[in-house]
PDB file of C-alpha atoms in Angstrom:
ATOM      1  CA  MET A   1       0.000   0.000   0.000  1.00  0.00           C
ATOM      2  CA  ILE A   2       1.145   3.518  -0.774  1.00  0.00           C
ATOM      3  CA  PHE A   3       0.195   6.674   1.086  1.00  0.00           C
ATOM      4  CA  ASP A   4       0.678  10.283   0.042  1.00  0.00           C
ATOM      5  CA  ILE A   5       2.003  12.131   3.107  1.00  0.00           C
ATOM      6  CA  LYS A   6       2.639  15.856   3.455  1.00  0.00           C
ATOM      7  CA  GLN A   7       3.093  18.206   6.372  1.00  0.00           C
ATOM      8  CA  LYS A   8      -0.137  19.764   7.615  1.00  0.00           C
ATOM      9  CA  LYS A   9      -0.422  23.239   9.104  1.00  0.00           C
ATOM     10  CA  ASP A  10      -3.029  23.097  11.860  1.00  0.00           C
ATOM     11  CA  LYS A  11      -2.659  25.461  14.813  1.00  0.00           C
ATOM     12  CA  PHE A  12      -5.395  23.650  16.731  1.00  0.00           C
ATOM     13  CA  ILE A  13      -3.504  20.340  16.605  1.00  0.00           C
ATOM     14  CA  GLU A  14      -0.134  22.008  17.121  1.00  0.00           C
ATOM     15  CA  ASP A  15      -1.304  23.855  20.251  1.00  0.00           C
ATOM     16  CA  ALA A  16      -2.887  20.670  21.614  1.00  0.00           C
ATOM     17  CA  TYR A  17       0.329  18.750  20.939  1.00  0.00           C
ATOM     18  CA  ASN A  18       2.578  21.314  22.614  1.00  0.00           C
ATOM     19  CA  LYS A  19       0.345  21.690  25.668  1.00  0.00           C
ATOM     20  CA  SER A  20      -0.037  17.927  26.089  1.00  0.00           C
ATOM     21  CA  MET A  21       3.681  17.258  25.681  1.00  0.00           C
ATOM     22  CA  LYS A  22       4.517  19.914  28.275  1.00  0.00           C
ATOM     23  CA  GLU A  23       2.031  18.615  30.839  1.00  0.00           C
ATOM     24  CA  LEU A  24       2.940  14.965  30.308  1.00  0.00           C
ATOM     25  CA  ASP A  25       6.640  15.730  30.522  1.00  0.00           C
ATOM     26  CA  GLU A  26       6.047  17.484  33.830  1.00  0.00           C
ATOM     27  CA  PHE A  27       4.360  14.347  35.156  1.00  0.00           C
ATOM     28  CA  PHE A  28       7.003  11.879  33.951  1.00  0.00           C
ATOM     29  CA  ASP A  29       9.954  14.290  34.253  1.00  0.00           C
ATOM     30  CA  LEU A  30      11.597  12.891  31.125  1.00  0.00           C
ATOM     31  CA  GLY A  31      12.862  16.117  29.591  1.00  0.00           C
ATOM     32  CA  TRP A  32      11.701  14.775  26.226  1.00  0.00           C
ATOM     33  CA  ILE A  33      12.878  17.214  23.559  1.00  0.00           C
ATOM     34  CA  LYS A  34      14.498  14.955  20.907  1.00  0.00           C
ATOM     35  CA  ASN A  35      12.811  12.337  18.717  1.00  0.00           C
ATOM     36  CA  THR A  36       9.401  13.396  20.001  1.00  0.00           C
ATOM     37  CA  PRO A  37       6.218  11.809  18.600  1.00  0.00           C
ATOM     38  CA  PHE A  38       4.576  12.707  15.302  1.00  0.00           C
ATOM     39  CA  ILE A  39       0.840  13.185  14.801  1.00  0.00           C
ATOM     40  CA  PHE A  40      -0.706  11.870  11.589  1.00  0.00           C
ATOM     41  CA  VAL A  41      -4.203  13.169  10.872  1.00  0.00           C
ATOM     42  CA  VAL A  42      -6.208  10.483   9.033  1.00  0.00           C
ATOM     43  CA  LEU A  43      -8.974  11.647   6.723  1.00  0.00           C
ATOM     44  CA  ASP A  44     -11.430   8.748   6.660  1.00  0.00           C
ATOM     45  CA  ARG A  45     -12.406   5.249   7.814  1.00  0.00           C
ATOM     46  CA  GLU A  46     -11.039   3.636   4.669  1.00  0.00           C
ATOM     47  CA  THR A  47      -7.556   4.961   5.442  1.00  0.00           C
ATOM     48  CA  ILE A  48      -7.838   3.867   9.074  1.00  0.00           C
ATOM     49  CA  ASN A  49      -8.677   0.358   7.875  1.00  0.00           C
ATOM     50  CA  LYS A  50      -5.704   0.362   5.507  1.00  0.00           C
ATOM     51  CA  LEU A  51      -3.348   1.475   8.267  1.00  0.00           C
ATOM     52  CA  TYR A  52      -4.768  -1.127  10.647  1.00  0.00           C
ATOM     53  CA  ARG A  53      -4.721  -3.735   7.855  1.00  0.00           C
ATOM     54  CA  GLU A  54      -8.190  -4.815   8.928  1.00  0.00           C
ATOM     55  CA  LYS A  55     -11.740  -3.494   9.158  1.00  0.00           C
ATOM     56  CA  THR A  56     -12.078  -1.387  12.309  1.00  0.00           C
ATOM     57  CA  GLU A  57     -15.071  -0.622  14.477  1.00  0.00           C
ATOM     58  CA  ASP A  58     -16.655   2.806  14.088  1.00  0.00           C
ATOM     59  CA  GLY A  59     -15.429   3.767  17.565  1.00  0.00           C
ATOM     60  CA  VAL A  60     -11.750   3.577  16.569  1.00  0.00           C
ATOM     61  CA  VAL A  61     -10.623   7.153  15.958  1.00  0.00           C
ATOM     62  CA  ALA A  62      -7.091   7.350  17.407  1.00  0.00           C
ATOM     63  CA  TRP A  63      -4.209   5.067  18.299  1.00  0.00           C
ATOM     64  CA  ALA A  64      -0.500   5.140  19.087  1.00  0.00           C
ATOM     65  CA  GLN A  65       2.204   3.225  17.227  1.00  0.00           C
ATOM     66  CA  SER A  66       4.942   3.049  19.824  1.00  0.00           C
ATOM     67  CA  SER A  67       7.813   1.651  17.747  1.00  0.00           C
ATOM     68  CA  SER A  68       7.690   4.550  15.282  1.00  0.00           C
ATOM     69  CA  ARG A  69       6.494   7.200  17.772  1.00  0.00           C
ATOM     70  CA  ILE A  70       3.415   8.005  15.671  1.00  0.00           C
ATOM     71  CA  VAL A  71      -0.024   9.017  16.907  1.00  0.00           C
ATOM     72  CA  TYR A  72      -2.847   8.586  14.396  1.00  0.00           C
ATOM     73  CA  ILE A  73      -6.104  10.478  14.820  1.00  0.00           C
ATOM     74  CA  LEU A  74      -9.154  10.860  12.606  1.00  0.00           C
ATOM     75  CA  ASP A  75      -9.564  14.368  11.251  1.00  0.00           C
ATOM     76  CA  ARG A  76     -11.938  16.264  13.533  1.00  0.00           C
ATOM     77  CA  LYS A  77     -13.761  17.633  10.499  1.00  0.00           C
ATOM     78  CA  ASN A  78     -14.778  14.095   9.539  1.00  0.00           C
ATOM     79  CA  LEU A  79     -15.230  12.662  13.027  1.00  0.00           C
ATOM     80  CA  GLU A  80     -19.025  12.439  12.974  1.00  0.00           C
ATOM     81  CA  LYS A  81     -19.142  11.278   9.345  1.00  0.00           C
ATOM     82  CA  GLU A  82     -16.470   8.578   9.716  1.00  0.00           C
ATOM     83  CA  SER A  83     -17.127   7.326  13.271  1.00  0.00           C
ATOM     84  CA  ASN A  84     -19.874   6.883  15.847  1.00  0.00           C
ATOM     85  CA  HIS A  85     -18.558   9.776  17.983  1.00  0.00           C
ATOM     86  CA  LYS A  86     -20.091  13.209  18.324  1.00  0.00           C
ATOM     87  CA  TYR A  87     -17.528  15.967  17.933  1.00  0.00           C
ATOM     88  CA  SER A  88     -16.528  17.817  21.076  1.00  0.00           C
ATOM     89  CA  LYS A  89     -13.495  20.089  21.107  1.00  0.00           C
ATOM     90  CA  GLU A  90     -12.642  19.143  24.690  1.00  0.00           C
ATOM     91  CA  GLU A  91     -12.958  15.412  24.058  1.00  0.00           C
ATOM     92  CA  TYR A  92     -10.957  15.628  20.835  1.00  0.00           C
ATOM     93  CA  LEU A  93      -8.128  17.396  22.657  1.00  0.00           C
ATOM     94  CA  ALA A  94      -8.260  14.702  25.345  1.00  0.00           C
ATOM     95  CA  ARG A  95      -7.908  12.002  22.676  1.00  0.00           C
ATOM     96  CA  ILE A  96      -4.705  13.599  21.441  1.00  0.00           C
ATOM     97  CA  LYS A  97      -3.322  13.755  24.968  1.00  0.00           C
ATOM     98  CA  HIS A  98      -4.441  10.172  25.637  1.00  0.00           C
ATOM     99  CA  GLU A  99      -2.395   8.816  22.730  1.00  0.00           C
ATOM    100  CA  LEU A 100       0.615  10.956  23.631  1.00  0.00           C
ATOM    101  CA  ALA A 101       0.361   9.632  27.182  1.00  0.00           C
ATOM    102  CA  HIS A 102       0.842   6.130  25.766  1.00  0.00           C
ATOM    103  CA  MET A 103       4.060   7.373  24.175  1.00  0.00           C
ATOM    104  CA  PHE A 104       5.323   8.652  27.510  1.00  0.00           C
ATOM    105  CA  VAL A 105       4.562   5.338  29.208  1.00  0.00           C
ATOM    106  CA  PHE A 106       6.491   3.530  26.454  1.00  0.00           C
ATOM    107  CA  ALA A 107       9.417   5.935  26.785  1.00  0.00           C
ATOM    108  CA  TYR A 108       9.453   5.833  30.584  1.00  0.00           C
ATOM    109  CA  SER A 109       9.203   2.040  30.824  1.00  0.00           C
ATOM    110  CA  LYS A 110      11.457   1.477  27.782  1.00  0.00           C
ATOM    111  CA  LEU A 111       8.900  -1.058  26.525  1.00  0.00           C
ATOM    112  CA  PHE A 112       6.861  -1.146  23.324  1.00  0.00           C
ATOM    113  CA  LEU A 113       4.346  -3.615  24.779  1.00  0.00           C
ATOM    114  CA  ILE A 114       2.815  -2.757  28.156  1.00  0.00           C
ATOM    115  CA  ARG A 115       1.173  -5.317  30.408  1.00  0.00           C
ATOM    116  CA  PRO A 116      -1.253  -5.137  32.089  1.00  0.00           C
ATOM    117  CA  CYS A 117      -3.466  -3.424  29.511  1.00  0.00           C
ATOM    118  CA  TRP A 118      -5.557  -1.830  32.263  1.00  0.00           C
ATOM    119  CA  LEU A 119      -2.466  -0.049  33.597  1.00  0.00           C
ATOM    120  CA  GLU A 120      -1.519   1.394  30.227  1.00  0.00           C
ATOM    121  CA  GLU A 121      -5.061   2.490  29.374  1.00  0.00           C
ATOM    122  CA  GLY A 122      -5.800   3.711  32.889  1.00  0.00           C
ATOM    123  CA  ILE A 123      -2.758   5.988  32.908  1.00  0.00           C
ATOM    124  CA  ALA A 124      -3.636   7.422  29.485  1.00  0.00           C
ATOM    125  CA  ILE A 125      -7.268   7.986  30.496  1.00  0.00           C
ATOM    126  CA  TYR A 126      -6.339   9.625  33.795  1.00  0.00           C
ATOM    127  CA  LEU A 127      -3.579  11.874  32.429  1.00  0.00           C
ATOM    128  CA  SER A 128      -5.676  12.989  29.458  1.00  0.00           C
ATOM    129  CA  GLY A 129      -8.540  14.036  31.745  1.00  0.00           C
ATOM    130  CA  GLN A 130     -10.993  11.617  30.156  1.00  0.00           C
ATOM    131  CA  ASN A 131     -12.413  10.536  33.522  1.00  0.00           C
ATOM    132  CA  LYS A 132     -14.556  13.661  33.451  1.00  0.00           C
ATOM    133  CA  PHE A 133     -16.387  12.264  30.428  1.00  0.00           C
ATOM    134  CA  LYS A 134     -17.157   8.982  32.205  1.00  0.00           C
ATOM    135  CA  LYS A 135     -19.330   7.902  35.111  1.00  0.00           C
ATOM    136  CA  SER A 136     -17.322   6.910  38.170  1.00  0.00           C
ATOM    137  CA  PRO A 137     -18.025   3.253  39.091  1.00  0.00           C
ATOM    138  CA  LYS A 138     -19.667   2.574  42.452  1.00  0.00           C
ATOM    139  CA  LYS A 139     -17.253  -0.314  42.807  1.00  0.00           C
ATOM    140  CA  PHE A 140     -14.516  -1.869  40.710  1.00  0.00           C
ATOM    141  CA  GLU A 141     -15.466  -5.200  39.173  1.00  0.00           C
ATOM    142  CA  PHE A 142     -14.146  -5.492  35.596  1.00  0.00           C
ATOM    143  CA  PHE A 143     -10.822  -3.812  34.866  1.00  0.00           C
ATOM    144  CA  LEU A 144      -8.530  -6.513  36.269  1.00  0.00           C
ATOM    145  CA  GLU A 145      -9.701  -8.904  33.543  1.00  0.00           C
ATOM    146  CA  SER A 146      -7.747  -6.793  31.039  1.00  0.00           C
ATOM    147  CA  TYR A 147      -4.224  -8.012  31.616  1.00  0.00           C
ATOM    148  CA  ASP A 148      -3.126  -9.166  28.163  1.00  0.00           C
ATOM    149  CA  LYS A 149      -6.237  -8.148  26.221  1.00  0.00           C
ATOM    150  CA  ARG A 150      -8.310  -4.976  26.120  1.00  0.00           C
ATOM    151  CA  GLU A 151     -11.825  -5.793  27.257  1.00  0.00           C
ATOM    152  CA  LYS A 152     -14.231  -2.912  26.582  1.00  0.00           C
ATOM    153  CA  GLU A 153     -14.955  -2.453  30.299  1.00  0.00           C
ATOM    154  CA  VAL A 154     -11.329  -1.503  30.925  1.00  0.00           C
ATOM    155  CA  TYR A 155     -12.015   1.972  29.546  1.00  0.00           C
ATOM    156  CA  ASN A 156     -14.798   2.538  32.100  1.00  0.00           C
ATOM    157  CA  GLU A 157     -12.859   1.658  35.256  1.00  0.00           C
ATOM    158  CA  SER A 158      -9.095   1.779  34.778  1.00  0.00           C
ATOM    159  CA  GLY A 159      -8.767   5.567  34.667  1.00  0.00           C
ATOM    160  CA  PHE A 160     -10.599   5.886  37.965  1.00  0.00           C
ATOM    161  CA  PHE A 161      -8.367   3.246  39.567  1.00  0.00           C
ATOM    162  CA  ILE A 162      -5.224   5.127  38.497  1.00  0.00           C
ATOM    163  CA  GLU A 163      -6.771   8.342  39.847  1.00  0.00           C
ATOM    164  CA  LEU A 164      -7.437   6.560  43.137  1.00  0.00           C
ATOM    165  CA  LEU A 165      -3.862   5.255  43.354  1.00  0.00           C
ATOM    166  CA  ILE A 166      -2.394   8.703  42.795  1.00  0.00           C
ATOM    167  CA  LYS A 167      -4.727  10.405  45.266  1.00  0.00           C
ATOM    168  CA  LYS A 168      -4.101   7.795  47.975  1.00  0.00           C
ATOM    169  CA  PHE A 169      -0.416   7.017  47.413  1.00  0.00           C
ATOM    170  CA  GLY A 170       1.047   9.755  45.205  1.00  0.00           C
ATOM    171  CA  LYS A 171       2.557   9.504  41.734  1.00  0.00           C
ATOM    172  CA  ASP A 172       6.019   8.233  42.749  1.00  0.00           C
ATOM    173  CA  LYS A 173       4.734   4.731  43.487  1.00  0.00           C
ATOM    174  CA  LEU A 174       3.023   4.654  40.106  1.00  0.00           C
ATOM    175  CA  LEU A 175       6.223   5.743  38.357  1.00  0.00           C
ATOM    176  CA  THR A 176       8.137   3.040  40.240  1.00  0.00           C
ATOM    177  CA  LEU A 177       5.582   0.492  39.041  1.00  0.00           C
ATOM    178  CA  ILE A 178       5.917   1.620  35.419  1.00  0.00           C
ATOM    179  CA  LYS A 179       9.720   1.606  35.627  1.00  0.00           C
ATOM    180  CA  SER A 180       9.685  -1.963  36.955  1.00  0.00           C
ATOM    181  CA  LEU A 181       7.506  -3.402  34.172  1.00  0.00           C
ATOM    182  CA  LYS A 182      10.508  -4.486  32.104  1.00  0.00           C
ATOM    183  CA  GLU A 183      11.305  -7.075  34.799  1.00  0.00           C
ATOM    184  CA  ILE A 184       7.823  -8.625  34.687  1.00  0.00           C
ATOM    185  CA  LYS A 185       7.129 -11.799  32.705  1.00  0.00           C
ATOM    186  CA  SER A 186       3.664 -12.845  33.948  1.00  0.00           C
ATOM    187  CA  GLU A 187       0.485 -11.608  35.571  1.00  0.00           C
ATOM    188  CA  GLU A 188       1.489 -13.333  38.802  1.00  0.00           C
ATOM    189  CA  GLU A 189       4.811 -11.487  38.849  1.00  0.00           C
ATOM    190  CA  PHE A 190       3.020  -8.199  38.222  1.00  0.00           C
ATOM    191  CA  ASN A 191       0.575  -8.825  41.068  1.00  0.00           C
ATOM    192  CA  ASN A 192       3.473  -9.567  43.416  1.00  0.00           C
ATOM    193  CA  LEU A 193       5.241  -6.387  42.320  1.00  0.00           C
ATOM    194  CA  PHE A 194       2.078  -4.352  42.831  1.00  0.00           C
ATOM    195  CA  ASN A 195       1.650  -5.796  46.337  1.00  0.00           C
ATOM    196  CA  LYS A 196       5.276  -4.969  47.155  1.00  0.00           C
ATOM    197  CA  ILE A 197       4.902  -1.353  46.043  1.00  0.00           C
ATOM    198  CA  TYR A 198       1.399  -0.583  47.321  1.00  0.00           C
ATOM    199  CA  GLY A 199       1.066  -2.949  50.269  1.00  0.00           C
ATOM    200  CA  PHE A 200      -2.182  -4.662  49.283  1.00  0.00           C
ATOM    201  CA  GLU A 201      -3.178  -7.536  47.033  1.00  0.00           C
ATOM    202  CA  LEU A 202      -4.528  -6.721  43.603  1.00  0.00           C
ATOM    203  CA  ASN A 203      -8.058  -8.123  43.732  1.00  0.00           C
ATOM    204  CA  TYR A 204     -11.487  -6.513  43.737  1.00  0.00           C
ATOM    205  CA  GLN A 205     -12.040  -7.063  47.444  1.00  0.00           C
ATOM    206  CA  GLU A 206      -8.854  -5.229  48.407  1.00  0.00           C
ATOM    207  CA  VAL A 207      -9.192  -2.602  45.670  1.00  0.00           C
ATOM    208  CA  ASN A 208     -12.689  -1.655  46.800  1.00  0.00           C
ATOM    209  CA  LYS A 209     -11.564  -1.310  50.415  1.00  0.00           C
ATOM    210  CA  ILE A 210      -9.461   1.730  49.520  1.00  0.00           C
ATOM    211  CA  LYS A 211     -12.048   3.298  47.201  1.00  0.00           C
TER     212      LYS A 211
END
């Protein structure tokens, strides 16, 4: 497949990129100024499908390709036509920051594949401010099922769990957890690491005690 790529002048995207990069860099303290991510604006669903190399669901509008440091996002002008999302400036900006947050997690952990999935998605949701567009769960009961696969429910709970961890324990423990992921080879090892860092077992009973 061949794509025609050219640089796009878009102050809206550029301002969102610069603001997001600054805020995310302040959180991770990486000092990321070289080899920073690119943003590719995709015009339509057909192109998304070609880039994915498969037919995508209508809800897919943005994703991060960690190995090449590229964030893809559907053009906001075509969002309602080419997806099942209603356009909202605030939510569109949050999507950009969400995908850039993935890039920071990859850079900070020095991994291209993050496990558990709920941790990666939860961090991106929390840091992008997307929790404000979601209903806070009365109790956690789904997100832990998303260790090596992204169940749909992970997007409803994981951001609120990361928010809870930071409010209760601060961000340093979370950064330590991310930094230690490269040593983890299984879900059991991750759960043991989590228990060591946070002092409680990673199960719904214990998680809901601190909520």
